[in-house]
PDB file of C-alpha atoms and ligand atoms in Angstrom:
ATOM      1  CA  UNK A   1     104.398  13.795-210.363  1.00 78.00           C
ATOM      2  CA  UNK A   2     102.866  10.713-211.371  1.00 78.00           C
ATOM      3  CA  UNK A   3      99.739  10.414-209.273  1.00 80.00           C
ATOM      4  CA  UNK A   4      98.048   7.026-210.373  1.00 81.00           C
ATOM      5  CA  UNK A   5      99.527   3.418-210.641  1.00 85.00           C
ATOM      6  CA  UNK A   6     100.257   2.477-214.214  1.00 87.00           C
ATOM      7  CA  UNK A   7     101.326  -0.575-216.951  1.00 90.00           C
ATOM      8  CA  UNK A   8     104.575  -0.183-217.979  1.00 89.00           C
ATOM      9  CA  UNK A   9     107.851  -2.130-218.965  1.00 88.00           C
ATOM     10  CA  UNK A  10     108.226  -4.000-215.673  1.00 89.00           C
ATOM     11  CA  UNK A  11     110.717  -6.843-215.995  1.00 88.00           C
ATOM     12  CA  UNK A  12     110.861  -8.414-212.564  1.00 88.00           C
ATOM     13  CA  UNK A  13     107.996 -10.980-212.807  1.00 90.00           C
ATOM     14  CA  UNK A  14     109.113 -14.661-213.873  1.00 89.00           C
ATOM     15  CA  UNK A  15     106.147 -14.173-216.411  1.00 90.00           C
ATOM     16  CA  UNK A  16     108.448 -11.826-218.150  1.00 89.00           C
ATOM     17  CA  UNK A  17     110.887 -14.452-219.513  1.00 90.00           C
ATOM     18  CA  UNK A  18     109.579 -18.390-218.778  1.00 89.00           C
ATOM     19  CA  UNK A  19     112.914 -20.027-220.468  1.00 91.00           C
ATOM     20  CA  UNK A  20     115.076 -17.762-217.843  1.00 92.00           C
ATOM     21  CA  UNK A  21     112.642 -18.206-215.028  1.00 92.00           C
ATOM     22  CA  UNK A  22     113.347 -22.270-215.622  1.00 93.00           C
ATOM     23  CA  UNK A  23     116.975 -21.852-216.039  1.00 94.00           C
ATOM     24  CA  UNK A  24     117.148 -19.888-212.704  1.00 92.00           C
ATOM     25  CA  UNK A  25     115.173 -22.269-210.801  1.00 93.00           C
ATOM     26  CA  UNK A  26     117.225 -25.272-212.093  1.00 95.00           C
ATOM     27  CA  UNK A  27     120.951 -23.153-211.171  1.00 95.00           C
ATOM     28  CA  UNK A  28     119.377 -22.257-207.548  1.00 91.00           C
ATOM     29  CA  UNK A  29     118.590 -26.139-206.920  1.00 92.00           C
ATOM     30  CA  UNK A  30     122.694 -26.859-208.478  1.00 94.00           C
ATOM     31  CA  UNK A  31     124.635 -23.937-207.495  1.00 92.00           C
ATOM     32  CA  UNK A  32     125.099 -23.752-203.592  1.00 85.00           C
ATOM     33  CA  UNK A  33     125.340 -21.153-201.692  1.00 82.00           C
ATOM     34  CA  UNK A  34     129.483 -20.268-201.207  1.00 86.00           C
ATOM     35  CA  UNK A  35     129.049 -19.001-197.648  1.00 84.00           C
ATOM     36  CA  UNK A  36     128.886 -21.946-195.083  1.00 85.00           C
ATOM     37  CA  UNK A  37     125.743 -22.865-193.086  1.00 88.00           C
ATOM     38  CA  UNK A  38     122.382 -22.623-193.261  1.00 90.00           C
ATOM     39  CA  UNK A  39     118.846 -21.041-191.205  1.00 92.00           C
ATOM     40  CA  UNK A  40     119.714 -22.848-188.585  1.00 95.00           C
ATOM     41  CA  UNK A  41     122.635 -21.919-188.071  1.00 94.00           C
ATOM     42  CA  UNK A  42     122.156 -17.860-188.778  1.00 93.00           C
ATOM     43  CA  UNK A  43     119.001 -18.634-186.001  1.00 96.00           C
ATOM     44  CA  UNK A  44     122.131 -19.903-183.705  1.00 96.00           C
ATOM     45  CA  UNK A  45     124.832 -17.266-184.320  1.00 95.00           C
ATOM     46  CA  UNK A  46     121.721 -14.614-184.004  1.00 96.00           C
ATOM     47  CA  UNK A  47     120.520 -15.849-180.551  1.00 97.00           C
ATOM     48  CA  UNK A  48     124.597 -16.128-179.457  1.00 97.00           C
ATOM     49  CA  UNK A  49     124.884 -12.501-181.018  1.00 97.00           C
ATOM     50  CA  UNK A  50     121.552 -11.261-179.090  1.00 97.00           C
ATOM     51  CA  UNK A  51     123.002 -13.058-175.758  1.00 97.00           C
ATOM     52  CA  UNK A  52     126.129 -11.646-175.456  1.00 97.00           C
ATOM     53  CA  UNK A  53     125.464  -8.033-176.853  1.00 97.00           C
ATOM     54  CA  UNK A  54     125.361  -4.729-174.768  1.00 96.00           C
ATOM     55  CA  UNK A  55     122.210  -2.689-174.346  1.00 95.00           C
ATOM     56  CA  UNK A  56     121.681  -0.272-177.092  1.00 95.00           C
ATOM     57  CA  UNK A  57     121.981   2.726-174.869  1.00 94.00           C
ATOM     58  CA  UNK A  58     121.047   3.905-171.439  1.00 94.00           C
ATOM     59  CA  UNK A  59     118.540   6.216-169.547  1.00 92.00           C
ATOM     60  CA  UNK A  60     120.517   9.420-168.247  1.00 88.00           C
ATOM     61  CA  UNK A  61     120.540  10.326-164.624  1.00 80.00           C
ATOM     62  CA  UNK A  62     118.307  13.185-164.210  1.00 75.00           C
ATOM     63  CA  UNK A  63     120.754  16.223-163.694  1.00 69.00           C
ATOM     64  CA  UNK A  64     119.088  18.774-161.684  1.00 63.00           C
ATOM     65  CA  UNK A  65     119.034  18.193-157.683  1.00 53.00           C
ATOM     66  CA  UNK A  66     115.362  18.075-157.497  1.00 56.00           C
ATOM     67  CA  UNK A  67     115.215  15.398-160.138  1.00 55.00           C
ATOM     68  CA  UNK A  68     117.772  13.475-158.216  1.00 58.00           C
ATOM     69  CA  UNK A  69     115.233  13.740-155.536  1.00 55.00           C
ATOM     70  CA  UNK A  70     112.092  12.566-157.483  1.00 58.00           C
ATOM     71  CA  UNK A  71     114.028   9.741-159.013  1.00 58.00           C
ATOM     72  CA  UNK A  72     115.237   8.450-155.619  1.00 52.00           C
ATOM     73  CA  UNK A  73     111.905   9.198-154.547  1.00 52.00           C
ATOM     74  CA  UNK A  74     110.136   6.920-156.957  1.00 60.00           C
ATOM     75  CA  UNK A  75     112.656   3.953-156.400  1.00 54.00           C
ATOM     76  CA  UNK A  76     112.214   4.025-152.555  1.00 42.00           C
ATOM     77  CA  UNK A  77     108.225   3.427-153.785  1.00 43.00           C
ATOM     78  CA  UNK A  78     109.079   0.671-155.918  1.00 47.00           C
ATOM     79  CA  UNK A  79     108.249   2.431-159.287  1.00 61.00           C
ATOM     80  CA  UNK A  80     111.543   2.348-161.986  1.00 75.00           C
ATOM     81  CA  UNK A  81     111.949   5.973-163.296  1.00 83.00           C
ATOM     82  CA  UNK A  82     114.010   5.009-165.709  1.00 89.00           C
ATOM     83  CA  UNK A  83     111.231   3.001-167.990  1.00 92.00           C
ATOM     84  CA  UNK A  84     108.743   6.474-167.724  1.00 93.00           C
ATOM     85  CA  UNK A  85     111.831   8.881-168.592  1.00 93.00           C
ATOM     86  CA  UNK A  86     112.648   6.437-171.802  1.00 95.00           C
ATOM     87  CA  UNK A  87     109.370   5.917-172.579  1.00 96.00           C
ATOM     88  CA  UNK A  88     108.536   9.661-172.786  1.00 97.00           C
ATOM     89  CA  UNK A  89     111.964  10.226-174.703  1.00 97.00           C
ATOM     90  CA  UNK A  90     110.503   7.782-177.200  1.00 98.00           C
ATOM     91  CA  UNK A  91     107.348   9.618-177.667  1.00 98.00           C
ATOM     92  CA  UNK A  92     109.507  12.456-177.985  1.00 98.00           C
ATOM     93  CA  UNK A  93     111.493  11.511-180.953  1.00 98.00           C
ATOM     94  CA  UNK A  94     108.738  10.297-182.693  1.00 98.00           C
ATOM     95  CA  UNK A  95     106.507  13.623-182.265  1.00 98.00           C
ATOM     96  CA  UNK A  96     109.567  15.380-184.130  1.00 97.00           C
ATOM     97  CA  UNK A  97     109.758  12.797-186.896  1.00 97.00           C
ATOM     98  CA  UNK A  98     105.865  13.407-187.114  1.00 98.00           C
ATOM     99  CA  UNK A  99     106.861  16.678-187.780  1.00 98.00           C
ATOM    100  CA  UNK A 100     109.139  16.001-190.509  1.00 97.00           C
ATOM    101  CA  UNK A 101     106.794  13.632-191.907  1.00 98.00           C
ATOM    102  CA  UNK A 102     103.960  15.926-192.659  1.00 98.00           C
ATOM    103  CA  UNK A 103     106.280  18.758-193.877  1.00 98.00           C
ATOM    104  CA  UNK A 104     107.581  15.766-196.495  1.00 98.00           C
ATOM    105  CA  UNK A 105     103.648  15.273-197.178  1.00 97.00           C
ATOM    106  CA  UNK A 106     103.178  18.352-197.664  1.00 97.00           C
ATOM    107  CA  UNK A 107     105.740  19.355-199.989  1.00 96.00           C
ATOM    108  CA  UNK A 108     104.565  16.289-201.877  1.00 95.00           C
ATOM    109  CA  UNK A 109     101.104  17.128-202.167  1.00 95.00           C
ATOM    110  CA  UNK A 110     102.093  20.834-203.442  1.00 93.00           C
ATOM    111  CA  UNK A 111     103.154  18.850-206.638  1.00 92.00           C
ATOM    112  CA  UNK A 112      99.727  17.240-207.623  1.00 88.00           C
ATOM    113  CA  UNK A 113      97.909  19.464-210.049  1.00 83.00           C
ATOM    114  CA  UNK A 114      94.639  21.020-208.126  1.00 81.00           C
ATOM    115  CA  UNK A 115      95.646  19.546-205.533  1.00 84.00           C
ATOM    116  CA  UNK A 116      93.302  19.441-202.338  1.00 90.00           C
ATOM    117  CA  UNK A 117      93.381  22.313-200.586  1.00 93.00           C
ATOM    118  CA  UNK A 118      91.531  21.432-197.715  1.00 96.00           C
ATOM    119  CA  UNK A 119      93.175  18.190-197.393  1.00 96.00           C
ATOM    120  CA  UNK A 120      96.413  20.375-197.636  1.00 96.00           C
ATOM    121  CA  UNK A 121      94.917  22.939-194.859  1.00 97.00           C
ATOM    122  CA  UNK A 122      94.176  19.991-192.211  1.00 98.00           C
ATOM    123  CA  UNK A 123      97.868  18.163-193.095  1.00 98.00           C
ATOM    124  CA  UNK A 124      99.314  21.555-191.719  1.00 98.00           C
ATOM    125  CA  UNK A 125      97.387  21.305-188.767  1.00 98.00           C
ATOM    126  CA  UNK A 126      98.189  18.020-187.655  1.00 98.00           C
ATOM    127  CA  UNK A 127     102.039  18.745-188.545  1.00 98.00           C
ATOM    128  CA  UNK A 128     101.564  21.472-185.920  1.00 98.00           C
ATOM    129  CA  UNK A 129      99.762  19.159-183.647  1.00 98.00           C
ATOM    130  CA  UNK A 130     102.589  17.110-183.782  1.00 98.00           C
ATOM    131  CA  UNK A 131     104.931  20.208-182.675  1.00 98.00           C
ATOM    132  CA  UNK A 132     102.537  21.031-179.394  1.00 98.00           C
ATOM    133  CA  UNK A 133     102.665  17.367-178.198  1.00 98.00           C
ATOM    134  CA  UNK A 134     106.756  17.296-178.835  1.00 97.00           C
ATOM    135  CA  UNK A 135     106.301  20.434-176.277  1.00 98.00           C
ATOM    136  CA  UNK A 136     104.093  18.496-173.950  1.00 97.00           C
ATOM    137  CA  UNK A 137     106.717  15.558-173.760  1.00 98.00           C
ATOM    138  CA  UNK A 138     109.673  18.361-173.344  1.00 97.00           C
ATOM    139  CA  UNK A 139     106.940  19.753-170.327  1.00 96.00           C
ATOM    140  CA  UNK A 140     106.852  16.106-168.520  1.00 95.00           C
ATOM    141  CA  UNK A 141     110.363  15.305-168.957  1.00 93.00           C
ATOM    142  CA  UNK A 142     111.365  18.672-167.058  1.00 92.00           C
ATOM    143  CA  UNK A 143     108.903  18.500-164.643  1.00 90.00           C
ATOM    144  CA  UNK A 144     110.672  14.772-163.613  1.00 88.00           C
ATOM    145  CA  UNK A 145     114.082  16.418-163.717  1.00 88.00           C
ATOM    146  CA  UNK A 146     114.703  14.633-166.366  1.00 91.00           C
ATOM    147  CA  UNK A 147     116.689  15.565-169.951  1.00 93.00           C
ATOM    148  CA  UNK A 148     114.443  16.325-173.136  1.00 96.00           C
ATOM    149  CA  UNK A 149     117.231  16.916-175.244  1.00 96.00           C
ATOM    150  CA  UNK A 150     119.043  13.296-174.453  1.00 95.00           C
ATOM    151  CA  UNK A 151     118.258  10.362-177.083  1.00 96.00           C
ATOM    152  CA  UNK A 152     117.191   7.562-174.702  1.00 97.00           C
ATOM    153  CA  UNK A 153     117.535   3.803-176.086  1.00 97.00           C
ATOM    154  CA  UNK A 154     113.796   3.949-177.012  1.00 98.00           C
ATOM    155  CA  UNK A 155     114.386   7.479-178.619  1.00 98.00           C
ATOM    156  CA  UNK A 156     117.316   5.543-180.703  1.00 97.00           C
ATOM    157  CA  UNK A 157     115.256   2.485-181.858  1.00 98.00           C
ATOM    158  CA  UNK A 158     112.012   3.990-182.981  1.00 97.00           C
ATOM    159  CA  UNK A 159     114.731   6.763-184.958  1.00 96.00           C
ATOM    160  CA  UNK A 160     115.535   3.559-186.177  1.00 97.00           C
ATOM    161  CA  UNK A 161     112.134   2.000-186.900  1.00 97.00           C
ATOM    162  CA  UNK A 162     110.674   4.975-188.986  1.00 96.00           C
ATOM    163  CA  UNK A 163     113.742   5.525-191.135  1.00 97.00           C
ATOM    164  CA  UNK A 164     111.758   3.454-193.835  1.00 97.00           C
ATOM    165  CA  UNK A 165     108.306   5.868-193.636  1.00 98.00           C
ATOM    166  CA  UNK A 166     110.375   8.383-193.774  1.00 97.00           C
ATOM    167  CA  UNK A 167     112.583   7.353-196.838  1.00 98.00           C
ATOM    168  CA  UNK A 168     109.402   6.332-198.533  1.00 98.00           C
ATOM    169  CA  UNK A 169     107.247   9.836-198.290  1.00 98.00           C
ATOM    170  CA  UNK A 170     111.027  12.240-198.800  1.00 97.00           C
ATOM    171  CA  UNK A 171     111.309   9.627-202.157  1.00 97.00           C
ATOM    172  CA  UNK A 172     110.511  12.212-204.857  1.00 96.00           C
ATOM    173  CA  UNK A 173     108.859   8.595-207.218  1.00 95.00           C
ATOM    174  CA  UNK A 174     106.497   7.659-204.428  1.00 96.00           C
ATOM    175  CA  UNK A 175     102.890   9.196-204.931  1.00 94.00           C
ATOM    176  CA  UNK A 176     100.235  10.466-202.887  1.00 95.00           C
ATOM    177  CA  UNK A 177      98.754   6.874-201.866  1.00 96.00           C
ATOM    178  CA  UNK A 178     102.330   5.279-201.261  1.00 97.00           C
ATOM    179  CA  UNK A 179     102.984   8.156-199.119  1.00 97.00           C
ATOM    180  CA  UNK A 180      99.837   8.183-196.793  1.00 98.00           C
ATOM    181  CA  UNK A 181     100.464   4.688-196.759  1.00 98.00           C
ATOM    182  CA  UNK A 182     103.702   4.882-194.836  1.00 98.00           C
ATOM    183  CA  UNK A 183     102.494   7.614-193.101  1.00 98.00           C
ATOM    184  CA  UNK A 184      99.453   5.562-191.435  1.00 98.00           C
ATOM    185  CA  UNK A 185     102.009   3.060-190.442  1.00 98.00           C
ATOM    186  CA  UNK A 186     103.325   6.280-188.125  1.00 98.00           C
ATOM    187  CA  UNK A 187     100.147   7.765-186.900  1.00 98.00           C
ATOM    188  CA  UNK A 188      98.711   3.825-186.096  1.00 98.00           C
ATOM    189  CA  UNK A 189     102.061   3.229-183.897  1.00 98.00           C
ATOM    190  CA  UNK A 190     102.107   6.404-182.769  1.00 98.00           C
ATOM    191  CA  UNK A 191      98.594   5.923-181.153  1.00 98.00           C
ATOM    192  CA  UNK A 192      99.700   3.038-179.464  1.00 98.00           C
ATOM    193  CA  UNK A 193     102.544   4.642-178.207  1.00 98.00           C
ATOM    194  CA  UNK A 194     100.498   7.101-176.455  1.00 98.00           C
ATOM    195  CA  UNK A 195      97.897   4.649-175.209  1.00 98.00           C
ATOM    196  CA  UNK A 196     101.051   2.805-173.652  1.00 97.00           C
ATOM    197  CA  UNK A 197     102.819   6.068-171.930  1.00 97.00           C
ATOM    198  CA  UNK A 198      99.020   6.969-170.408  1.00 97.00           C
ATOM    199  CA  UNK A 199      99.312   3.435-169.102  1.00 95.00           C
ATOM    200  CA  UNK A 200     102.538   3.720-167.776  1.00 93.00           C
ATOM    201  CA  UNK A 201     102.409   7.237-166.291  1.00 93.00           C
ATOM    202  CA  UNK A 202      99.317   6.373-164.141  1.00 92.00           C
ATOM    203  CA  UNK A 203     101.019   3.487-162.908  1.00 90.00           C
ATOM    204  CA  UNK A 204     104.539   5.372-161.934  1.00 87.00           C
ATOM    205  CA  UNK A 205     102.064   7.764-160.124  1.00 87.00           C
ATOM    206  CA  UNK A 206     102.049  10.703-162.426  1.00 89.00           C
ATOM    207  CA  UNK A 207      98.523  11.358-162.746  1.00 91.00           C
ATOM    208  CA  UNK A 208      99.107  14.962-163.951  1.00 92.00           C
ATOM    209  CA  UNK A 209     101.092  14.037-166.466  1.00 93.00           C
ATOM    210  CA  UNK A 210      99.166  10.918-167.683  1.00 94.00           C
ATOM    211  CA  UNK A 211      96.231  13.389-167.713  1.00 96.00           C
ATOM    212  CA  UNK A 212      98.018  16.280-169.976  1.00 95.00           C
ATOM    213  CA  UNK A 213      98.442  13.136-172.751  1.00 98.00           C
ATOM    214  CA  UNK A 214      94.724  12.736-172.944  1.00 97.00           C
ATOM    215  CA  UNK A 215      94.232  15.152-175.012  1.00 97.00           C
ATOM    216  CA  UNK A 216      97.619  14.354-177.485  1.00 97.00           C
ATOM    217  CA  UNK A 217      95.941  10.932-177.990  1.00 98.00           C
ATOM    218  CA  UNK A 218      92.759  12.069-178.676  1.00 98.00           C
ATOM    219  CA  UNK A 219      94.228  14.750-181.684  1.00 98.00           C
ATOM    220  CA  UNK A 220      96.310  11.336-182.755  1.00 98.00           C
ATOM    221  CA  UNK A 221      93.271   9.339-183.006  1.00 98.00           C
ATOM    222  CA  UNK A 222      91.875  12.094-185.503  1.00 98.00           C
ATOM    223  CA  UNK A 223      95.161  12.216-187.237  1.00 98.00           C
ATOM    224  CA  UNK A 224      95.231   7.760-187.737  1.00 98.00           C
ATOM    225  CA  UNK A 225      91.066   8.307-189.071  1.00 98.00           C
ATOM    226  CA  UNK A 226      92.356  10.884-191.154  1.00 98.00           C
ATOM    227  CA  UNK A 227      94.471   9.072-192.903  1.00 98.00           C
ATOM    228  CA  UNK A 228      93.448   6.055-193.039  1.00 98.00           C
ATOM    229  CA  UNK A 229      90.747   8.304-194.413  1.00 98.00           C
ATOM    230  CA  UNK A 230      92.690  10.078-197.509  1.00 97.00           C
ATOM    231  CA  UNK A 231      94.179   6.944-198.265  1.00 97.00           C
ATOM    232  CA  UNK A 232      91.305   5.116-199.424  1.00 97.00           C
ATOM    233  CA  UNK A 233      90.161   8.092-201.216  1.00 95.00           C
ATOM    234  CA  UNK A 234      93.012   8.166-202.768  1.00 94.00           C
ATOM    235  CA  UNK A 235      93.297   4.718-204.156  1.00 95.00           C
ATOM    236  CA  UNK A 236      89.379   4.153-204.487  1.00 95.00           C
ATOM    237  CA  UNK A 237      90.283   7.447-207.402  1.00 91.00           C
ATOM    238  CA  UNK A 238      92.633   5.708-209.494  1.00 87.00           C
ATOM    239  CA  UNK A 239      90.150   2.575-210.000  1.00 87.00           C
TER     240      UNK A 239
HETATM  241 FE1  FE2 B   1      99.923  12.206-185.544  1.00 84.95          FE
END
């Protein structure tokens, strides 16, 4: 694997080839574009679009009797179940993508010659970190009545949002730096994410469950130090 950033024959720069570069610039002020309109008009058909559409999923009703009875419990108090249960299915997902993450890393970091076996040792750790607080979300959702194996809409959309970290670290070109990158653009969200559902939990009235995160966020803000850590290790080397 190539581990450092190097010169090579990159062609993409307008320094490569000034004549072209003018050429192109001249053609993009004559040739106009062959599909009709303009930003305003994408801005328009976008905010028609976002009007109109359905939602991009929906929270499941809890299926056991006593979740029933929580749920209906919680709305006669004022307090929507519904945000909590998709919340937590969010945090879910994104524990289990943390997971897959760090065993991407870690295959990674197997191909760098002497590689850094302690740095190796802790990536393991927080990859099972990662498993135990997927565990304490599955522990929550139960104890609501609600489903940990449904994808709710929040579940769906951050799937969604970390597609890119996770094409970037499985991309067999990326190295070490571009990978921890990506990967601190996880760990960063992922600390707010569990800043927000401590938040939210207190105020549905779930202490005990608010108070069994504590200790997920404080592993995650190791794991976003870490990091953030390696990373400029990492680049700081190749200078
Ligand atoms: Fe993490």
């Amino acid at each position: 694997m190539q581990n450092a950033t190097k010169m090579g024959l990159n062609c993409t720069g307008a320094q490569m080839s000034p004549m072209d570069s003018k050429e192109q610039l001249k053609a993009s002020q004559e040739v106009r574009p062959d599909i009709p309109g303009n930003e305003r008009k994408l801005a328009l058909v976008r905010t028609e679009e976002a009007a109109k559409a359905d939602a991009i999923g929906s929270v499941p009703i809890p299926g056991s009797a006593r979740g029933m009875v929580k749920t209906a419990l919680n709305k006669l108090v004022g307090v929507s179940p519904e945000v909590l249960i998709d919340k937590l299915g969010e945090r879910l997902a994104f524990e289990r993508g943390g997971v897959r993450l760090y065993e991407a890393l870690m295959a990674k970091a197997q191909a760098i010659d002497a590689v850094d076996e302690q740095m190796l040792k802790t990536m393991k750790h927080f990859r099972d970190e990662e498993a135990e607080h997927l565990q304490l979300v599955v522990a929550a959702m139960e104890k609501l009545g609600a489903d940990p194996t449904a994808m709710t809409p929040c579940a769906d959309v951050v799937g969604v949002t970390n597609m890119g970290v996770l094409q970037t670290i499985s991309d067999p070109r990326t190295n070490l730096a571009q990978s921890l990158n990506a990967l601190l653009t996880a760990e960063l969200t992922d600390n707010a994410g569990w800043e927000l559902l401590i938040e939210l939990a207190d105020a549905a009235g779930q202490s005990s469950i608010s108070e069994s995160f504590e200790k997920a966020l404080a592993q995650e803000q190791v794991h976003a130090d870490t990091v953030r850590g390696w990373l400029s290790e990492e680049v700081m080397r190749q200078v």
